[in-house]
Coordinates of C-alpha atoms in Angstrom, one line a residue:
M10 CA -18.5 -10.7 -2.8
N11 CA -17.7 -9.3 -6.3
N12 CA -14.3 -9.8 -7.9
V13 CA -13.3 -6.1 -7.9
V14 CA -9.9 -5.0 -6.6
A15 CA -9.3 -1.4 -5.5
L16 CA -6.0 0.2 -6.4
E17 CA -4.6 3.4 -4.9
S18 CA -3.5 6.4 -6.9
T19 CA -0.8 7.9 -4.7
V20 CA 1.7 5.5 -6.3
I21 CA 0.8 7.3 -9.6
A22 CA 1.1 10.9 -8.4
H23 CA 3.7 10.7 -5.7
G24 CA 5.3 7.3 -5.4
L25 CA 7.1 6.7 -8.7
P26 CA 8.8 8.9 -11.3
R27 CA 6.9 10.3 -14.3
G28 CA 6.6 7.8 -17.1
V29 CA 7.2 4.9 -14.9
N30 CA 4.3 5.9 -12.7
F31 CA 1.4 5.5 -15.0
E32 CA 2.9 2.6 -16.8
T33 CA 3.2 0.7 -13.5
A34 CA -0.4 1.6 -12.6
L35 CA -1.6 0.1 -15.9
S36 CA 0.6 -2.9 -15.4
M37 CA -1.1 -3.4 -12.0
E38 CA -4.5 -3.3 -13.6
R39 CA -3.4 -5.9 -16.1
A40 CA -2.1 -8.1 -13.4
V41 CA -5.4 -8.0 -11.5
R42 CA -7.3 -8.9 -14.7
K43 CA -4.9 -11.7 -15.6
N44 CA -5.5 -13.3 -12.2
G45 CA -9.3 -13.1 -12.2
G46 CA -10.1 -9.8 -10.7
E47 CA -11.6 -6.5 -12.0
P48 CA -9.3 -3.5 -11.2
K49 CA -10.7 -0.2 -10.1
T50 CA -8.1 2.5 -9.5
V51 CA -9.3 5.2 -7.2
G52 CA -8.7 8.9 -7.4
I53 CA -10.2 12.4 -7.3
L54 CA -10.5 14.7 -10.3
N55 CA -11.9 18.2 -10.0
G56 CA -13.4 17.2 -6.7
E57 CA -15.1 14.1 -8.1
I58 CA -14.4 10.8 -6.5
I59 CA -13.8 8.2 -9.2
V60 CA -13.7 4.5 -8.6
G61 CA -12.3 3.1 -11.8
L62 CA -10.1 5.7 -13.4
R63 CA -9.8 5.5 -17.2
E64 CA -6.3 5.3 -18.8
E65 CA -6.3 9.0 -19.7
Q66 CA -7.3 9.9 -16.1
I67 CA -4.5 7.8 -14.7
I68 CA -2.1 9.6 -17.0
R69 CA -3.5 12.9 -15.9
L70 CA -2.9 12.1 -12.2
G71 CA 0.6 11.0 -13.1
T72 CA 1.5 14.2 -15.0
A73 CA -0.6 17.1 -13.6
P74 CA 1.0 19.6 -11.2
D75 CA -0.3 20.2 -7.7
V76 CA -2.0 16.9 -7.2
L77 CA -3.0 16.5 -3.6
K78 CA -2.0 13.5 -1.5
V79 CA -5.0 12.6 0.6
G80 CA -5.7 10.3 3.5
T81 CA -9.2 9.7 4.8
A82 CA -9.3 13.0 6.7
E83 CA -8.4 15.1 3.6
I84 CA -11.0 13.6 1.2
P85 CA -13.7 16.2 2.0
Y86 CA -11.2 19.0 1.4
A87 CA -10.3 17.7 -2.0
T88 CA -13.9 17.3 -3.0
A89 CA -15.1 20.6 -1.6
M90 CA -12.2 22.5 -3.1
K91 CA -12.7 20.8 -6.5
R92 CA -9.1 19.6 -6.5
D93 CA -7.2 16.7 -8.2
A94 CA -6.1 14.3 -5.5
A95 CA -4.3 10.9 -5.3
T96 CA -5.6 8.6 -2.6
T97 CA -3.4 6.9 0.0
V98 CA -4.1 3.5 1.6
S99 CA -6.5 5.0 4.1
A100 CA -8.4 7.1 1.6
T101 CA -8.6 4.3 -1.0
M102 CA -10.0 1.9 1.7
A103 CA -12.6 4.3 2.8
I104 CA -13.8 5.1 -0.7
A105 CA -13.6 1.5 -1.9
K106 CA -15.6 0.2 1.1
R107 CA -18.3 2.7 0.3
D108 CA -18.5 1.2 -3.1
G109 CA -18.8 -2.4 -1.7
I110 CA -15.2 -3.4 -2.6
S111 CA -13.6 -5.9 -0.2
V112 CA -10.1 -6.4 -1.7
F113 CA -7.4 -3.8 -2.1
A114 CA -3.8 -4.0 -3.4
T115 CA -1.2 -1.5 -2.5
G116 CA 2.6 -1.4 -2.2
G117 CA 3.3 -0.9 1.5
I118 CA 1.1 0.5 4.2
G119 CA 2.0 3.5 6.2
G120 CA 3.0 3.1 9.9
V121 CA 5.0 4.8 12.6
H122 CA 7.8 7.0 11.5
R123 CA 11.3 6.8 13.1
G124 CA 12.5 9.3 15.7
K125 CA 9.1 10.9 16.4
D126 CA 7.2 10.9 19.6
W127 CA 3.9 10.6 17.6
D128 CA 3.9 10.3 13.9
V129 CA 1.4 7.5 12.9
S130 CA -0.1 7.1 9.5
Q131 CA -3.9 7.3 9.1
D132 CA -3.5 3.9 7.3
I133 CA -3.4 2.1 10.7
I134 CA -6.6 3.7 11.9
E135 CA -8.4 2.9 8.7
L136 CA -7.1 -0.7 8.8
S137 CA -8.5 -1.0 12.3
R138 CA -12.1 0.0 11.4
T139 CA -12.6 -1.0 7.7
S140 CA -13.5 -4.6 6.8
M141 CA -11.3 -5.4 3.8
I142 CA -8.5 -7.6 2.6
V143 CA -5.4 -5.4 2.0
V144 CA -2.5 -7.0 0.1
S145 CA 0.7 -5.2 0.9
A146 CA 4.4 -6.0 0.8
G147 CA 4.5 -5.3 4.5
V148 CA 5.8 -1.8 5.4
K149 CA 8.6 0.3 4.1
S150 CA 11.8 -0.2 6.0
I151 CA 12.1 3.6 6.3
L152 CA 9.6 3.3 9.1
D153 CA 10.0 2.2 12.7
V154 CA 9.0 -1.4 12.1
P155 CA 8.7 -2.7 15.7
K156 CA 6.5 0.2 16.7
T157 CA 4.4 -0.2 13.5
L158 CA 3.9 -3.9 14.3
E159 CA 2.9 -3.0 17.9
F160 CA 0.4 -0.5 16.6
L161 CA -1.2 -3.0 14.2
E162 CA -1.6 -5.4 17.1
T163 CA -2.9 -2.8 19.5
F164 CA -5.5 -1.6 17.0
G165 CA -6.7 -5.1 16.2
V166 CA -5.6 -5.5 12.6
T167 CA -5.4 -9.2 11.6
L168 CA -1.9 -9.6 10.1
V169 CA -1.2 -12.7 8.1
G170 CA 1.9 -13.7 6.1
Y171 CA 1.2 -15.1 2.6
K172 CA 3.4 -18.2 2.5
T173 CA 5.8 -16.6 4.9
D174 CA 6.4 -16.2 8.7
S175 CA 8.8 -13.3 8.1
F176 CA 7.4 -9.8 7.9
P177 CA 8.3 -8.4 4.5
L178 CA 9.8 -4.9 4.4
F179 CA 8.7 -3.6 1.0
H180 CA 12.0 -3.9 -1.0
C181 CA 13.1 -6.9 1.2
S182 CA 11.3 -10.3 1.1
R183 CA 12.5 -11.2 4.6
S184 CA 13.4 -9.4 7.8
P185 CA 14.3 -10.1 11.4
Y186 CA 10.6 -9.5 12.3
R187 CA 8.3 -12.5 12.6
I188 CA 4.6 -13.0 11.7
N189 CA 2.6 -15.2 14.0
L190 CA -0.1 -16.1 11.5
T191 CA 0.3 -17.5 8.0
I192 CA -1.9 -18.4 5.1
N193 CA -1.1 -20.5 2.0
S194 CA -3.9 -19.7 -0.4
P195 CA -6.1 -16.8 -1.6
E196 CA -9.2 -18.7 -0.3
E197 CA -7.8 -18.6 3.2
A198 CA -7.7 -14.8 3.1
L199 CA -11.3 -14.7 2.1
L200 CA -12.3 -17.1 4.9
I201 CA -10.6 -15.0 7.6
L202 CA -12.4 -11.8 6.5
K203 CA -15.7 -13.7 6.4
E204 CA -15.1 -14.9 10.0
K205 CA -14.2 -11.4 11.1
E206 CA -17.5 -10.1 9.7
R207 CA -19.5 -13.1 11.1
L208 CA -18.1 -12.5 14.6
G209 CA -18.7 -8.7 14.4
I210 CA -15.0 -7.9 14.7
D211 CA -14.1 -4.6 13.0
G212 CA -11.0 -4.1 10.8
A213 CA -9.0 -5.4 7.9
V214 CA -7.1 -8.6 7.1
L215 CA -3.7 -7.3 6.2
V216 CA -2.0 -9.9 3.9
A217 CA 1.8 -9.4 4.0
N218 CA 3.0 -10.6 0.6
P219 CA 6.7 -10.7 0.1
I220 CA 8.4 -9.2 -3.0
P221 CA 9.6 -12.0 -5.3
E222 CA 13.0 -13.3 -4.2
T223 CA 14.5 -12.5 -7.6
D224 CA 13.8 -8.8 -7.0
S225 CA 14.4 -8.6 -3.3
M226 CA 17.2 -6.5 -1.9
D227 CA 19.6 -7.4 0.9
Y228 CA 18.3 -6.2 4.3
D229 CA 21.6 -4.9 5.6
D230 CA 22.5 -3.1 2.4
L231 CA 19.1 -1.4 2.3
S232 CA 19.4 -0.4 6.0
R233 CA 22.6 1.5 5.3
L234 CA 20.9 3.4 2.4
I235 CA 18.0 4.3 4.6
E236 CA 20.2 5.7 7.3
T237 CA 21.9 7.9 4.8
A238 CA 18.5 9.1 3.3
L239 CA 17.1 9.8 6.8
S240 CA 20.1 11.9 7.7
S241 CA 19.6 13.9 4.4
A242 CA 15.9 14.4 5.2
E243 CA 16.7 15.7 8.6
A244 CA 19.3 18.1 7.3
K245 CA 16.9 19.5 4.7
G246 CA 14.0 19.7 7.1
V247 CA 11.8 17.3 5.1
S248 CA 8.9 15.9 7.2
G249 CA 5.1 15.0 7.1
K250 CA 3.6 13.8 3.8
A251 CA 6.7 14.9 1.9
L252 CA 9.0 12.6 3.9
T253 CA 8.2 9.2 2.3
P254 CA 8.4 10.4 -1.3
F255 CA 11.7 12.1 -0.5
L256 CA 13.2 9.0 1.2
L257 CA 12.1 6.7 -1.6
S258 CA 13.6 8.9 -4.3
T259 CA 16.8 9.4 -2.4
I260 CA 17.2 5.7 -1.8
A261 CA 16.5 5.0 -5.4
E262 CA 19.3 7.3 -6.4
L263 CA 21.7 5.9 -3.8
S264 CA 20.9 2.3 -5.0
N265 CA 21.4 3.2 -8.7
G266 CA 17.7 2.4 -9.4
K267 CA 17.6 -1.0 -7.6
T268 CA 14.9 0.1 -5.2
L269 CA 12.8 1.5 -8.0
D270 CA 12.9 -1.8 -9.9
A271 CA 12.0 -3.6 -6.6
N272 CA 9.1 -1.1 -6.0
I273 CA 7.6 -1.8 -9.4
S274 CA 8.0 -5.6 -9.0
L275 CA 6.2 -5.7 -5.6
L276 CA 3.4 -3.5 -6.8
I277 CA 2.6 -5.8 -9.7
N278 CA 3.1 -8.9 -7.5
N279 CA 0.6 -7.5 -4.9
A280 CA -1.9 -6.7 -7.6
A281 CA -1.7 -10.3 -9.0
L282 CA -2.3 -11.8 -5.6
A283 CA -5.3 -9.4 -5.0
G284 CA -6.7 -10.5 -8.3
R285 CA -6.4 -14.2 -7.3
I286 CA -8.1 -13.4 -4.0
A287 CA -11.0 -11.4 -5.5
G288 CA -11.4 -13.9 -8.3
S289 CA -11.2 -17.0 -6.1
S290 CA -14.1 -19.4 -6.5
G291 CA -13.1 -21.5 -3.4
A292 CA -14.6 -19.2 -0.8
K293 CA -17.2 -16.4 -1.3
L294 CA -18.2 -13.8 1.1

């Protein structure tokens, strides 16, 4: 195993406000390097898949108009149509695996949306079939968390809590939802992925890494903000790929920027842990 850590680009183009977005992306790369990994931010420019965006390319994705948001299914459209595109969790995993990368850091994975008969992120399908360590601050609490956890179990994703038995919810370090399996070191994440591959079991090892307590938000306070944002989205007819960015921006406004600060903190925290996993000398794949 090499020490490369894949980083997604949706956070640059769609997840954070301009200015903050590419500064955060560069901070994530620095966090990976500081902890022993080699960062490779993934994106698509003019239809070309790039694993390891340069700084000026990261800034371009963070400022250019009409940047597509692509999951695995939309990658060929972006490449065929020569478009600029930011990669979500699923797309980044698919591209990174093709390049032999086994560690990936993101913010929170996609899951099952609330109030829908069937609205499930491509992320879960990609997690079920791609052998990779994915470091995430759980899932966003704007999702239907119990259903998301059920889907992860159904699709055979190995979920482990990093030094926690409470499933983190993006902005919140703890939640009412439990994790059955825990690890206490970067080396243990590597060993579990190695065993999955040795046993011929498909899928990722999803490492749920809580946001630092100093930046964590109160679960009940955040839940109230989310209900308000969801009502606003329904009234305005916001759905599909536009829903998550809308909800996150609305919640950031309602919280006077607290959720934005938390978002940046957890992204850098996840990148740091991914760097330690990729750079670990205690267990190699």
